[in-house]
Structure formats: structure tokens, C-alpha cells
mmCIF file of C-alpha atoms in Angstrom:
data_model
loop_
_atom_site.group_PDB
_atom_site.id
_atom_site.type_symbol
_atom_site.label_atom_id
_atom_site.label_comp_id
_atom_site.label_asym_id
_atom_site.label_seq_id
_atom_site.Cartn_x
_atom_site.Cartn_y
_atom_site.Cartn_z
ATOM 1 C CA MET A 1 0.020 -0.035 0.026
ATOM 2 C CA HIS A 2 1.447 3.329 -1.117
ATOM 3 C CA THR A 3 1.992 6.025 1.586
ATOM 4 C CA CYS A 4 2.922 9.688 1.281
ATOM 5 C CA SER A 5 6.654 10.212 0.915
ATOM 6 C CA LYS A 6 6.573 13.117 3.426
ATOM 7 C CA CYS A 7 3.952 12.042 6.103
ATOM 8 C CA VAL A 8 2.616 8.557 6.752
ATOM 9 C CA MET A 9 -0.861 8.819 5.324
ATOM 10 C CA PRO A 10 -1.758 5.974 2.994
ATOM 11 C CA GLU A 11 -3.537 5.930 -0.400
ATOM 12 C CA THR A 12 -6.636 4.439 1.213
ATOM 13 C CA SER A 13 -7.403 7.757 2.992
ATOM 14 C CA GLU A 14 -10.561 9.320 1.657
ATOM 15 C CA SER A 15 -9.991 12.326 -0.714
ATOM 16 C CA LEU A 16 -6.129 11.999 -0.731
ATOM 17 C CA THR A 17 -4.243 12.300 -3.959
ATOM 18 C CA PHE A 18 -0.436 12.170 -4.683
ATOM 19 C CA ASP A 19 1.749 14.213 -6.875
ATOM 20 C CA ASN A 20 4.672 12.970 -9.073
ATOM 21 C CA GLU A 21 6.999 13.239 -6.005
ATOM 22 C CA GLY A 22 4.781 10.931 -4.082
ATOM 23 C CA VAL A 23 3.606 13.738 -1.680
ATOM 24 C CA CYS A 24 -0.010 13.766 -0.561
ATOM 25 C CA SER A 25 -2.396 16.567 -1.266
ATOM 26 C CA VAL A 26 -2.858 17.464 2.403
ATOM 27 C CA CYS A 27 0.895 17.923 2.768
ATOM 28 C CA ARG A 28 0.869 20.290 -0.228
ATOM 29 C CA GLN A 29 -2.158 22.135 1.223
ATOM 30 C CA ILE A 30 -0.341 22.750 4.512
ATOM 31 C CA GLU A 31 2.729 23.931 2.626
ATOM 32 C CA PHE A 32 0.535 26.485 0.837
ATOM 33 C CA LYS A 33 -1.057 27.487 4.189
ATOM 34 C CA GLN A 34 2.423 28.083 5.715
ATOM 35 C CA THR A 35 3.869 30.074 2.727
ATOM 36 C CA GLY A 36 1.124 31.178 0.278
ATOM 37 C CA ILE A 37 -1.520 33.030 2.467
ATOM 38 C CA ASP A 38 -1.514 36.540 3.663
ATOM 39 C CA TRP A 39 -2.922 35.927 7.118
ATOM 40 C CA ASP A 40 -3.205 39.566 8.024
ATOM 41 C CA ALA A 41 -5.431 40.084 4.958
ATOM 42 C CA LYS A 42 -7.514 37.015 5.936
ATOM 43 C CA ARG A 43 -8.045 38.343 9.506
ATOM 44 C CA ALA A 44 -9.205 41.634 7.916
ATOM 45 C CA GLU A 45 -11.679 39.620 5.853
ATOM 46 C CA LEU A 46 -12.992 38.055 9.070
ATOM 47 C CA ASN A 47 -13.602 41.492 10.550
ATOM 48 C CA GLU A 48 -15.478 42.477 7.423
ATOM 49 C CA ILE A 49 -17.767 39.462 7.866
ATOM 50 C CA VAL A 50 -18.311 40.037 11.650
ATOM 51 C CA ASP A 51 -18.576 43.794 11.929
ATOM 52 C CA PRO A 52 -21.904 44.231 10.036
ATOM 53 C CA VAL A 53 -23.729 41.728 12.433
ATOM 54 C CA ARG A 54 -21.906 42.692 15.674
ATOM 55 C CA GLY A 55 -24.511 43.987 18.175
ATOM 56 C CA LYS A 56 -27.386 43.801 15.724
ATOM 57 C CA TYR A 57 -29.129 40.602 16.996
ATOM 58 C CA ASP A 58 -29.646 38.806 20.282
ATOM 59 C CA TYR A 59 -26.358 37.106 19.503
ATOM 60 C CA ASP A 60 -23.477 38.030 17.288
ATOM 61 C CA CYS A 61 -22.967 34.440 16.104
ATOM 62 C CA ILE A 62 -23.706 30.809 16.668
ATOM 63 C CA VAL A 63 -20.793 28.594 17.829
ATOM 64 C CA PRO A 64 -21.330 24.865 17.434
ATOM 65 C CA PHE A 65 -19.622 23.342 20.351
ATOM 66 C CA SER A 66 -18.609 19.736 21.213
ATOM 67 C CA GLY A 67 -16.156 20.608 23.977
ATOM 68 C CA GLY A 68 -13.142 19.269 22.181
ATOM 69 C CA LYS A 69 -9.990 21.287 21.556
ATOM 70 C CA ASP A 70 -11.163 22.997 18.357
ATOM 71 C CA SER A 71 -14.552 24.266 19.400
ATOM 72 C CA THR A 72 -13.229 25.266 22.783
ATOM 73 C CA PHE A 73 -10.458 27.420 21.191
ATOM 74 C CA THR A 74 -12.973 28.851 18.706
ATOM 75 C CA LEU A 75 -15.243 29.975 21.515
ATOM 76 C CA LEU A 76 -12.306 31.380 23.560
ATOM 77 C CA TYR A 77 -11.006 33.285 20.495
ATOM 78 C CA LEU A 78 -14.383 34.777 19.568
ATOM 79 C CA VAL A 79 -15.224 35.912 23.074
ATOM 80 C CA LYS A 80 -11.813 36.999 24.319
ATOM 81 C CA ASP A 81 -10.048 38.168 21.143
ATOM 82 C CA MET A 82 -12.956 39.446 19.197
ATOM 83 C CA GLY A 83 -15.317 40.587 21.879
ATOM 84 C CA LEU A 84 -18.349 38.748 20.516
ATOM 85 C CA LYS A 85 -21.545 37.583 22.218
ATOM 86 C CA PRO A 86 -22.152 34.057 20.850
ATOM 87 C CA LEU A 87 -24.830 31.519 21.474
ATOM 88 C CA VAL A 88 -23.186 28.191 22.106
ATOM 89 C CA VAL A 89 -25.065 25.253 20.546
ATOM 90 C CA ARG A 90 -24.316 21.703 21.564
ATOM 91 C CA PHE A 91 -25.556 18.645 19.728
ATOM 92 C CA ASP A 92 -25.186 15.644 22.163
ATOM 93 C CA HIS A 93 -24.243 12.598 20.057
ATOM 94 C CA GLY A 94 -24.859 10.348 23.123
ATOM 95 C CA PHE A 95 -21.318 9.511 24.075
ATOM 96 C CA MET A 96 -19.890 12.479 25.934
ATOM 97 C CA ARG A 97 -17.147 11.652 28.493
ATOM 98 C CA PRO A 98 -16.999 12.936 32.032
ATOM 99 C CA THR A 99 -13.817 14.924 31.482
ATOM 100 C CA LEU A 100 -15.313 16.601 28.451
ATOM 101 C CA GLN A 101 -18.344 17.665 30.498
ATOM 102 C CA ASP A 102 -16.141 19.057 33.239
ATOM 103 C CA ASN A 103 -14.156 21.002 30.636
ATOM 104 C CA ALA A 104 -17.326 22.452 29.085
ATOM 105 C CA HIS A 105 -18.703 23.463 32.525
ATOM 106 C CA LYS A 106 -15.480 25.404 33.266
ATOM 107 C CA THR A 107 -15.360 27.008 29.793
ATOM 108 C CA PHE A 108 -18.930 28.226 29.868
ATOM 109 C CA ARG A 109 -18.536 29.740 33.392
ATOM 110 C CA THR A 110 -15.156 31.217 32.697
ATOM 111 C CA LEU A 111 -16.132 32.894 29.453
ATOM 112 C CA GLY A 112 -19.706 33.779 30.439
ATOM 113 C CA VAL A 113 -21.799 32.423 27.549
ATOM 114 C CA ASP A 114 -25.357 31.267 26.890
ATOM 115 C CA VAL A 115 -25.632 27.660 25.922
ATOM 116 C CA GLN A 116 -28.345 25.683 24.118
ATOM 117 C CA HIS A 117 -27.876 21.835 24.561
ATOM 118 C CA PHE A 118 -29.903 19.395 22.389
ATOM 119 C CA THR A 119 -30.008 15.628 22.993
ATOM 120 C CA PRO A 120 -31.725 13.584 20.212
ATOM 121 C CA ASN A 121 -33.989 10.559 20.742
ATOM 122 C CA TRP A 122 -31.719 7.628 21.667
ATOM 123 C CA GLN A 123 -33.960 5.006 20.006
ATOM 124 C CA VAL A 124 -33.695 6.934 16.754
ATOM 125 C CA VAL A 125 -29.942 7.297 17.203
ATOM 126 C CA ARG A 126 -29.547 3.507 17.705
ATOM 127 C CA LYS A 127 -31.290 2.834 14.449
ATOM 128 C CA LEU A 128 -29.385 5.432 12.528
ATOM 129 C CA MET A 129 -26.046 4.031 13.833
ATOM 130 C CA LEU A 130 -26.841 0.533 12.697
ATOM 131 C CA GLU A 131 -28.127 1.573 9.236
ATOM 132 C CA ALA A 132 -25.144 3.893 8.643
ATOM 133 C CA LEU A 133 -22.761 1.097 9.563
ATOM 134 C CA ARG A 134 -24.553 -1.223 7.155
ATOM 135 C CA ARG A 135 -24.715 1.263 4.283
ATOM 136 C CA ARG A 136 -21.424 3.149 4.608
ATOM 137 C CA GLY A 137 -19.312 1.297 7.114
ATOM 138 C CA ASP A 138 -19.508 4.407 9.377
ATOM 139 C CA PHE A 139 -21.888 4.458 12.346
ATOM 140 C CA CYS A 140 -21.355 8.236 12.882
ATOM 141 C CA TRP A 141 -23.985 9.493 10.394
ATOM 142 C CA HIS A 142 -26.268 10.784 13.153
ATOM 143 C CA CYS A 143 -23.410 12.608 14.813
ATOM 144 C CA HIS A 144 -22.028 14.338 11.642
ATOM 145 C CA THR A 145 -25.354 15.268 10.202
ATOM 146 C CA GLY A 146 -26.658 16.479 13.529
ATOM 147 C CA ILE A 147 -23.626 18.494 14.438
ATOM 148 C CA PHE A 148 -23.652 20.299 11.044
ATOM 149 C CA SER A 149 -27.418 20.740 10.494
ATOM 150 C CA TYR A 150 -28.855 21.343 14.000
ATOM 151 C CA PRO A 151 -26.926 24.629 14.637
ATOM 152 C CA MET A 152 -28.215 25.921 11.312
ATOM 153 C CA TRP A 153 -31.801 25.303 12.419
ATOM 154 C CA VAL A 154 -31.061 27.182 15.583
ATOM 155 C CA ALA A 155 -29.585 30.118 13.631
ATOM 156 C CA LEU A 156 -32.836 30.253 11.637
ATOM 157 C CA GLU A 157 -35.003 30.101 14.675
ATOM 158 C CA LYS A 158 -32.967 32.686 16.654
ATOM 159 C CA LYS A 159 -32.479 34.861 13.487
ATOM 160 C CA VAL A 160 -28.661 34.855 13.910
ATOM 161 C CA PRO A 161 -27.111 35.313 10.436
ATOM 162 C CA LEU A 162 -23.563 34.069 11.276
ATOM 163 C CA VAL A 163 -22.346 30.530 12.315
ATOM 164 C CA ILE A 164 -18.620 30.193 13.141
ATOM 165 C CA TRP A 165 -17.020 26.738 13.239
ATOM 166 C CA GLY A 166 -13.448 25.824 14.063
ATOM 167 C CA GLU A 167 -10.777 24.289 11.673
ATOM 168 C CA PRO A 168 -11.480 24.081 7.901
ATOM 169 C CA SER A 169 -11.502 20.647 6.367
ATOM 170 C CA ALA A 170 -8.427 21.554 4.316
ATOM 171 C CA GLU A 171 -6.443 21.116 7.502
ATOM 172 C CA TYR A 172 -6.815 17.385 7.436
ATOM 173 C CA SER A 173 -8.433 16.246 4.166
ATOM 174 C CA SER A 174 -8.657 17.266 0.478
ATOM 175 C CA PHE A 175 -12.360 17.758 -0.035
ATOM 176 C CA TYR A 176 -11.390 21.481 -0.079
ATOM 177 C CA SER A 177 -7.885 23.064 -0.249
ATOM 178 C CA TYR A 178 -6.598 26.250 1.406
ATOM 179 C CA ASP A 179 -6.709 28.157 -1.928
ATOM 180 C CA GLU A 180 -10.524 27.710 -2.023
ATOM 181 C CA ASP A 181 -13.278 29.586 -0.172
ATOM 182 C CA GLU A 182 -14.800 26.927 2.120
ATOM 183 C CA GLU A 183 -18.168 27.800 3.353
ATOM 184 C CA VAL A 184 -19.793 25.339 5.794
ATOM 185 C CA ASP A 185 -22.881 25.115 3.628
ATOM 186 C CA GLU A 186 -25.236 22.664 1.999
ATOM 187 C CA ARG A 187 -22.831 21.824 -0.738
ATOM 188 C CA ARG A 188 -20.140 20.843 1.803
ATOM 189 C CA PHE A 189 -22.806 18.943 3.829
ATOM 190 C CA ASN A 190 -23.867 16.914 0.853
ATOM 191 C CA SER A 191 -20.348 16.423 -0.518
ATOM 192 C CA PHE A 192 -18.933 14.510 2.462
ATOM 193 C CA VAL A 193 -20.666 15.109 5.757
ATOM 194 C CA ASN A 194 -23.788 12.963 5.171
ATOM 195 C CA LEU A 195 -21.947 10.143 3.477
ATOM 196 C CA GLY A 196 -24.202 10.593 0.388
ATOM 197 C CA ILE A 197 -27.379 9.742 2.351
ATOM 198 C CA ASN A 198 -29.838 12.463 3.060
ATOM 199 C CA ALA A 199 -32.337 12.316 5.968
ATOM 200 C CA GLU A 200 -35.243 11.439 3.669
ATOM 201 C CA ASP A 201 -33.370 8.478 2.227
ATOM 202 C CA MET A 202 -32.214 7.367 5.563
ATOM 203 C CA LEU A 203 -35.774 7.409 6.957
ATOM 204 C CA GLY A 204 -36.760 4.925 4.172
ATOM 205 C CA MET A 205 -33.899 2.646 4.922
ATOM 206 C CA LEU A 206 -34.611 2.107 8.642
ATOM 207 C CA ASP A 207 -36.104 -1.162 9.931
ATOM 208 C CA ASP A 208 -37.117 -2.544 13.320
ATOM 209 C CA SER A 209 -34.182 -4.951 13.746
ATOM 210 C CA ILE A 210 -32.960 -3.231 17.035
ATOM 211 C CA SER A 211 -35.921 -1.203 18.088
ATOM 212 C CA ASP A 212 -39.543 -1.034 17.255
ATOM 213 C CA TYR A 213 -39.658 2.738 17.799
ATOM 214 C CA PRO A 214 -41.651 4.194 14.863
ATOM 215 C CA VAL A 215 -39.286 6.742 13.334
ATOM 216 C CA THR A 216 -41.158 9.512 11.466
ATOM 217 C CA GLU A 217 -40.162 12.452 9.327
ATOM 218 C CA ARG A 218 -40.373 14.740 12.381
ATOM 219 C CA ASP A 219 -37.717 12.614 14.120
ATOM 220 C CA MET A 220 -35.334 13.279 11.213
ATOM 221 C CA LYS A 221 -35.379 17.074 11.379
ATOM 222 C CA PRO A 222 -32.184 17.398 13.415
ATOM 223 C CA TYR A 223 -30.254 15.544 10.741
ATOM 224 C CA ARG A 224 -31.729 17.411 7.740
ATOM 225 C CA TYR A 225 -30.132 20.529 6.447
ATOM 226 C CA PRO A 226 -32.466 23.534 6.496
ATOM 227 C CA PRO A 227 -34.025 24.820 3.204
ATOM 228 C CA ALA A 228 -31.616 26.825 1.121
ATOM 229 C CA ALA A 229 -34.251 29.438 0.407
ATOM 230 C CA ASP A 230 -34.627 30.101 4.132
ATOM 231 C CA LEU A 231 -30.938 30.493 4.624
ATOM 232 C CA ARG A 232 -30.537 32.787 1.616
ATOM 233 C CA LYS A 233 -33.464 34.936 2.811
ATOM 234 C CA MET A 234 -31.649 35.534 6.080
ATOM 235 C CA ARG A 235 -28.312 35.941 4.210
ATOM 236 C CA LEU A 236 -26.820 33.455 6.695
ATOM 237 C CA ARG A 237 -23.083 32.878 6.526
ATOM 238 C CA SER A 238 -21.429 29.714 7.895
ATOM 239 C CA ILE A 239 -17.639 29.913 8.032
ATOM 240 C CA CYS A 240 -14.582 28.274 9.580
ATOM 241 C CA LEU A 241 -12.433 30.447 11.902
ATOM 242 C CA GLY A 242 -9.368 28.566 10.618
ATOM 243 C CA SER A 243 -9.958 29.980 7.155
ATOM 244 C CA TYR A 244 -9.101 33.418 8.598
ATOM 245 C CA ILE A 245 -6.431 32.692 11.205
ATOM 246 C CA PRO A 246 -3.592 30.139 10.871
ATOM 247 C CA TRP A 247 -4.733 27.027 12.726
ATOM 248 C CA ASP A 248 -2.058 25.715 15.174
ATOM 249 C CA VAL A 249 -3.433 22.889 17.284
ATOM 250 C CA LYS A 250 -0.484 22.655 19.696
ATOM 251 C CA ALA A 251 -0.527 26.416 20.489
ATOM 252 C CA GLN A 252 -4.282 26.456 20.753
ATOM 253 C CA VAL A 253 -4.365 23.485 23.178
ATOM 254 C CA LYS A 254 -1.807 25.210 25.406
ATOM 255 C CA ARG A 255 -3.984 28.330 25.420
ATOM 256 C CA VAL A 256 -7.207 26.609 26.462
ATOM 257 C CA LYS A 257 -5.404 24.685 29.139
ATOM 258 C CA ASP A 258 -3.779 27.864 30.465
ATOM 259 C CA GLU A 259 -6.815 30.166 30.229
ATOM 260 C CA LEU A 260 -9.738 27.841 30.788
ATOM 261 C CA GLY A 261 -8.320 25.002 32.810
ATOM 262 C CA TRP A 262 -9.191 22.615 29.970
ATOM 263 C CA VAL A 263 -7.904 19.117 30.728
ATOM 264 C CA GLY A 264 -6.794 16.470 28.270
ATOM 265 C CA ASP A 265 -7.706 12.769 28.491
ATOM 266 C CA GLN A 266 -6.705 9.309 27.215
ATOM 267 C CA VAL A 267 -8.300 8.094 24.002
ATOM 268 C CA GLU A 268 -8.266 4.436 22.859
ATOM 269 C CA GLY A 269 -5.454 3.803 20.392
ATOM 270 C CA VAL A 270 -3.888 7.175 20.793
ATOM 271 C CA PRO A 271 -0.432 7.942 22.345
ATOM 272 C CA PRO A 272 -0.548 9.818 25.668
ATOM 273 C CA GLU A 273 1.235 12.880 24.092
ATOM 274 C CA TYR A 274 -1.960 13.504 22.097
ATOM 275 C CA ASP A 275 -4.136 13.854 25.194
ATOM 276 C CA TYR A 276 -6.059 16.661 23.495
ATOM 277 C CA GLU A 277 -7.347 14.673 20.511
ATOM 278 C CA LYS A 278 -10.917 13.464 20.263
ATOM 279 C CA ILE A 279 -11.603 13.353 23.962
ATOM 280 C CA GLU A 280 -15.336 14.181 23.460
ATOM 281 C CA CYS A 281 -16.594 10.681 22.568
ATOM 282 C CA PHE A 282 -16.305 7.353 24.274
ATOM 283 C CA MET A 283 -17.077 5.652 20.942
ATOM 284 C CA GLN A 284 -14.063 7.275 19.259
ATOM 285 C CA GLY A 285 -11.999 4.093 19.690
ATOM 286 C CA VAL A 286 -14.656 2.163 17.730
ATOM 287 C CA ARG A 287 -14.699 4.645 14.975
ATOM 288 C CA ASP A 288 -10.924 4.597 14.628
ATOM 289 C CA TRP A 289 -10.874 0.817 14.843
ATOM 290 C CA THR A 290 -13.498 0.644 12.096
ATOM 291 C CA LYS A 291 -11.384 2.900 9.927
ATOM 292 C CA TYR A 292 -8.373 0.666 10.612
ATOM 293 C CA LEU A 293 -10.254 -2.476 9.521
ATOM 294 C CA LYS A 294 -11.484 -0.732 6.389
ATOM 295 C CA ARG A 295 -8.544 1.348 5.305
ATOM 296 C CA GLY A 296 -5.550 0.068 7.201
ATOM 297 C CA PHE A 297 -4.745 3.106 9.334
ATOM 298 C CA ALA A 298 -6.118 4.820 12.396
ATOM 299 C CA ARG A 299 -5.867 7.931 14.573
ATOM 300 C CA THR A 300 -2.115 7.741 15.231
ATOM 301 C CA THR A 301 -1.323 7.784 11.596
ATOM 302 C CA HIS A 302 -3.393 10.988 11.267
ATOM 303 C CA LEU A 303 -1.908 12.737 14.279
ATOM 304 C CA THR A 304 1.774 11.920 13.626
ATOM 305 C CA SER A 305 1.247 13.107 9.975
ATOM 306 C CA ILE A 306 0.059 16.498 11.290
ATOM 307 C CA ASP A 307 3.228 16.733 13.388
ATOM 308 C CA ILE A 308 5.449 15.800 10.425
ATOM 309 C CA ARG A 309 3.877 18.607 8.358
ATOM 310 C CA ASN A 310 4.557 21.093 11.096
ATOM 311 C CA GLY A 311 8.152 20.006 11.687
ATOM 312 C CA ARG A 312 7.502 18.434 14.990
ATOM 313 C CA LYS A 313 8.235 14.756 14.166
ATOM 314 C CA THR A 314 10.304 12.822 11.795
ATOM 315 C CA ARG A 315 8.785 10.182 9.455
ATOM 316 C CA GLU A 316 10.698 7.520 11.320
ATOM 317 C CA GLU A 317 9.339 8.540 14.707
ATOM 318 C CA SER A 318 5.787 8.522 13.287
ATOM 319 C CA ILE A 319 6.202 5.075 11.809
ATOM 320 C CA GLY A 320 7.269 3.788 15.294
ATOM 321 C CA LEU A 321 4.227 5.230 16.976
ATOM 322 C CA VAL A 322 1.835 3.979 14.297
ATOM 323 C CA LYS A 323 3.205 0.477 14.771
ATOM 324 C CA ASP A 324 2.697 0.640 18.563
ATOM 325 C CA TYR A 325 -0.748 2.216 18.543
ATOM 326 C CA ASP A 326 -2.748 1.524 15.371
ATOM 327 C CA GLY A 327 -4.208 -1.983 14.930
ATOM 328 C CA ARG A 328 -5.502 -3.265 18.205
ATOM 329 C CA ARG A 329 -9.154 -3.815 19.111
ATOM 330 C CA PRO A 330 -10.609 -1.301 21.631
ATOM 331 C CA PRO A 331 -12.611 -2.432 24.652
ATOM 332 C CA SER A 332 -15.337 -0.017 23.717
ATOM 333 C CA LEU A 333 -16.311 -2.288 20.841
ATOM 334 C CA ASP A 334 -18.046 -4.574 23.397
ATOM 335 C CA LEU A 335 -20.326 -1.689 24.466
ATOM 336 C CA PHE A 336 -20.895 -0.681 20.837
ATOM 337 C CA LEU A 337 -22.000 -4.196 19.913
ATOM 338 C CA ARG A 338 -24.356 -4.173 22.853
ATOM 339 C CA TYR A 339 -25.893 -0.858 21.721
ATOM 340 C CA LEU A 340 -26.537 -2.253 18.240
ATOM 341 C CA ASP A 341 -27.515 -5.763 19.426
ATOM 342 C CA ILE A 342 -25.037 -7.441 16.943
ATOM 343 C CA THR A 343 -22.129 -9.903 17.415
ATOM 344 C CA GLU A 344 -18.548 -9.199 16.653
ATOM 345 C CA GLU A 345 -18.820 -11.636 13.752
ATOM 346 C CA GLN A 346 -21.705 -9.671 12.319
ATOM 347 C CA TYR A 347 -19.821 -6.422 12.813
ATOM 348 C CA MET A 348 -16.697 -7.773 10.998
ATOM 349 C CA GLU A 349 -18.947 -8.998 8.176
ATOM 350 C CA ILE A 350 -20.586 -5.634 7.737
ATOM 351 C CA VAL A 351 -17.242 -3.746 7.836
ATOM 352 C CA SER A 352 -15.575 -6.171 5.374
ATOM 353 C CA GLN A 353 -18.075 -5.042 2.760
ATOM 354 C CA HIS A 354 -16.611 -1.536 2.925
ATOM 355 C CA ALA A 355 -12.841 -2.419 2.936
ATOM 356 C CA VAL A 356 -10.856 -0.257 0.595
ATOM 357 C CA ALA A 357 -8.278 -1.818 -1.651
ATOM 358 C CA PRO A 358 -5.359 -2.396 -1.800
ATOM 359 C CA HIS A 359 -5.703 -2.732 2.005
ATOM 360 C CA VAL A 360 -6.647 -6.260 2.995
ATOM 361 C CA MET A 361 -8.845 -6.333 6.088
ATOM 362 C CA PRO A 362 -7.640 -8.701 8.919
ATOM 363 C CA THR A 363 -9.714 -11.669 9.948
ATOM 364 C CA LEU A 364 -11.324 -12.015 13.341
ATOM 365 C CA ASP A 365 -8.688 -14.564 14.346
ATOM 366 C CA GLU A 366 -5.937 -12.148 13.405
ATOM 367 C CA VAL A 367 -7.641 -9.366 15.302
ATOM 368 C CA ARG A 368 -7.861 -11.609 18.415
ATOM 369 C CA ALA A 369 -4.214 -12.594 18.047
ATOM 370 C CA ALA A 370 -3.070 -8.962 17.938
ATOM 371 C CA GLY A 371 -4.685 -8.361 21.368
ATOM 372 C CA MET A 372 -6.792 -5.649 22.877
ATOM 373 C CA GLN A 373 -6.100 -2.134 23.954
ATOM 374 C CA PRO A 374 -6.249 -1.415 27.713
ATOM 375 C CA LYS A 375 -9.537 -0.028 29.204
ATOM 376 C CA LEU A 376 -9.491 3.657 29.872
ATOM 377 C CA HIS A 377 -9.770 5.105 33.365
ATOM 378 C CA ASP A 378 -13.499 6.125 32.936
ATOM 379 C CA TYR A 379 -14.598 3.067 31.001
ATOM 380 C CA ASP A 380 -16.898 1.888 33.788
ATOM 381 C CA LYS A 381 -18.711 5.287 33.760
ATOM 382 C CA TRP A 382 -19.890 4.971 30.166
ATOM 383 C CA SER A 383 -23.577 4.381 29.921
ATOM 384 C CA ARG A 384 -24.756 0.740 29.653
ATOM 385 C CA VAL A 385 -28.372 1.669 29.066
ATOM 386 C CA VAL A 386 -29.596 0.318 25.778
ATOM 387 C CA GLY A 387 -33.345 0.954 26.154
ATOM 388 C CA ASP A 388 -34.299 -2.788 26.339
ATOM 389 C CA MET A 389 -34.978 -3.493 30.001
ATOM 390 C CA SER A 390 -33.865 -7.137 29.802
ATOM 391 C CA LYS A 391 -30.437 -6.059 28.415
ATOM 392 C CA ASP A 392 -30.135 -3.175 30.773
ATOM 393 C CA GLU A 393 -30.696 -5.443 33.733
ATOM 394 C CA GLN A 394 -28.052 -7.845 32.472
ATOM 395 C CA ALA A 395 -25.559 -5.023 32.313
ATOM 396 C CA SER A 396 -26.315 -3.670 35.808
#
């Protein structure tokens, strides 16, 4: 399997391309970011977007917020550096960890912000997870569509014409590049956020295999992008902060830790030095494991490649970490299988249908021979409630 000659990302990574020197498209995008952008001019552009709405509405902007490193920094920057009054909107995907919640509590109180927290119907979420796994080999459809559509509904309802997100996708993938204007709009949503399945189609795909809850069109609203005509009428802009200031994860993590008391955490399959990465979801290990089975790489490949691009690691150091951390089954998979009421054999069969050549997916025997990752310190605090009393009683 071919990998980038500069970082360690493989050809099976979605959206990645390679030039005639064997360097991947994301490495080239970061080179352009570092040398080809006038960031002072970009910051001036940001002011031109913000100033016309500042103080004109109940809130200056909507900030979608998970509580991870990127949304926390975005909120800090907009409040402290730009003096904005945002409405924080949280879409609760169902797997928020205790440390994340503590961080969010400190952040909201320190910065002094209003927060709207939405938790979708768990029985609908379970059905969406299973169907997305079957159809796309990615159970996170409900999370991604909800995170990117629900704040837009809130912006319409509250009549706030500006939504500000964190990093642009060009930082980590090649759906967009840094020399393009990347709006977080319906085009972007349909290009890669919803995995090519809109809410109406998903509704027609659902069955009663794990829950007899009767999902209706009303249940799907949080996962459906608002009508384009309504967004145009309000002249709503949805932008990435990282399109206007140079995104520097290490520096930003230091700042949120220093100024907000934000605390990192362990994540399955991730080296301890990356205690800031994806701490917001206790199913993250399953998502990364599923990617490893399908594509032959996981989170450590991604993280060390970022460090290579920023001159913080050598390729050899990264290869060593990838060997140590990518490729072992996470304990959280047991809980995941329980949520979806499937066996590990069934899970492997589903995922095998989405494997990306030339990667060859390991067998279940090979997975078991490789061993399991250790349980995280808060593993026993993760919810065992499925919604079926007989199964819930077994877990208690």
C-alpha cells in the first residue's frame, strides 16, 4: 500500500491524492497554508464578515460546540479576542465523556456564555447508527449530520445570520484546499458530511431490527439541512475560523489549558502525548478501529502526519508510533456491539463489505491474536443503558 513520501498517510485515506513526487495533497495544502497565504489580509476579511452583524441581533453568532480542543479554542477566540457575544449550541451525540463535560462546565462559566444543549432521541440514534454502519461502514452518520445541521436550524429560529466553526476541512483532508473559499454550507454537507445519504433516504432505509420505535419524518429534522431558500433569505453565513487565522493545534491546546483549565484525556489507540485529541466521545475508539479495519490506518497515523507537516516529528518517529498504537481492538467495541445488538462476527462481516483496496482487512482470528487495547480510566462510567430492560438489567 502506497503512503505519502513526506507524512505517513496511505492511499486508502478518503480524498487523498499524490503528486509526481509521491507527496500527498494534504501535505501540499499545509505547505500552501504556511507560505502562500497573507494571514493579516485574511483576518481583515474576518472583521468584514463580523462587523456588520456585531450587536445587531440577540447574539453576534452561533458557535457549534462539542467541547473538544477545536470548538473550545474557537469559543475562547471569539469571546476574548474579538469581543463577540455568541450563542453556544451543543448537539449531544450520546457518548460525551466525564472529562469533556467538566471542561465544558469550566469553559462556559469562565467565558460567560449562553448555551443551548440538544440531545436527540436515543432510540432513533441507535437505528441510525446501525443503518449507517450497514450502508457506509461508518456508524457516525447521526453525529455528523446532527452536528452540522442542527446549529443551522437554531440560527434560523434565533435569527442569527452568522455561524462560526473551528478548523477548515483543508487542514486534514482534500475535499477542499486552502486556496478555495470553504463555506460550511449545504454543498459541503452533501459532499462529504452526510456520506451521500440525506435524511429522507435514511428514513426509508430504517427497519425494526434493534428497536420497534416508529421513526417519522419529524424525528429526522435534526439531521436534515435547512431549506436553502430560508438560509438565503436571512443571508446566513457559515464559516470556519481557521480559514481566517492560521490553525495551530498545539498552540491552541496550550492556550485553552492555560486560560480555561481545559484538561486532556486518554483516548483508545492514541499515544498519551496527544491527550487533546478526540476526547469528546467514548465511541471514538470504535470509529478509529472501524477505519483501521476498512482502510489500514487509524488515529495515530493521522496525528503523527500532522506533526510531520509542522516539523514536530520525523517520519521514522511517526512510523514507530503507528506500529505501537494503530491496529489493536478497543474495549469500547463490546459496548458498541451491545448498543446495536449485533455480534462481533456480524460487525466484522458488515465492515468487510466496505474495505478499501489495496488494503486487506484482517480476519477476526488475526484481530484476536493482535490483542486488545487497555481499558480507559473512565470506562466503567460509560452508559450501559440500551433501552431494552432485559439487556439493561443484564448490564447492571
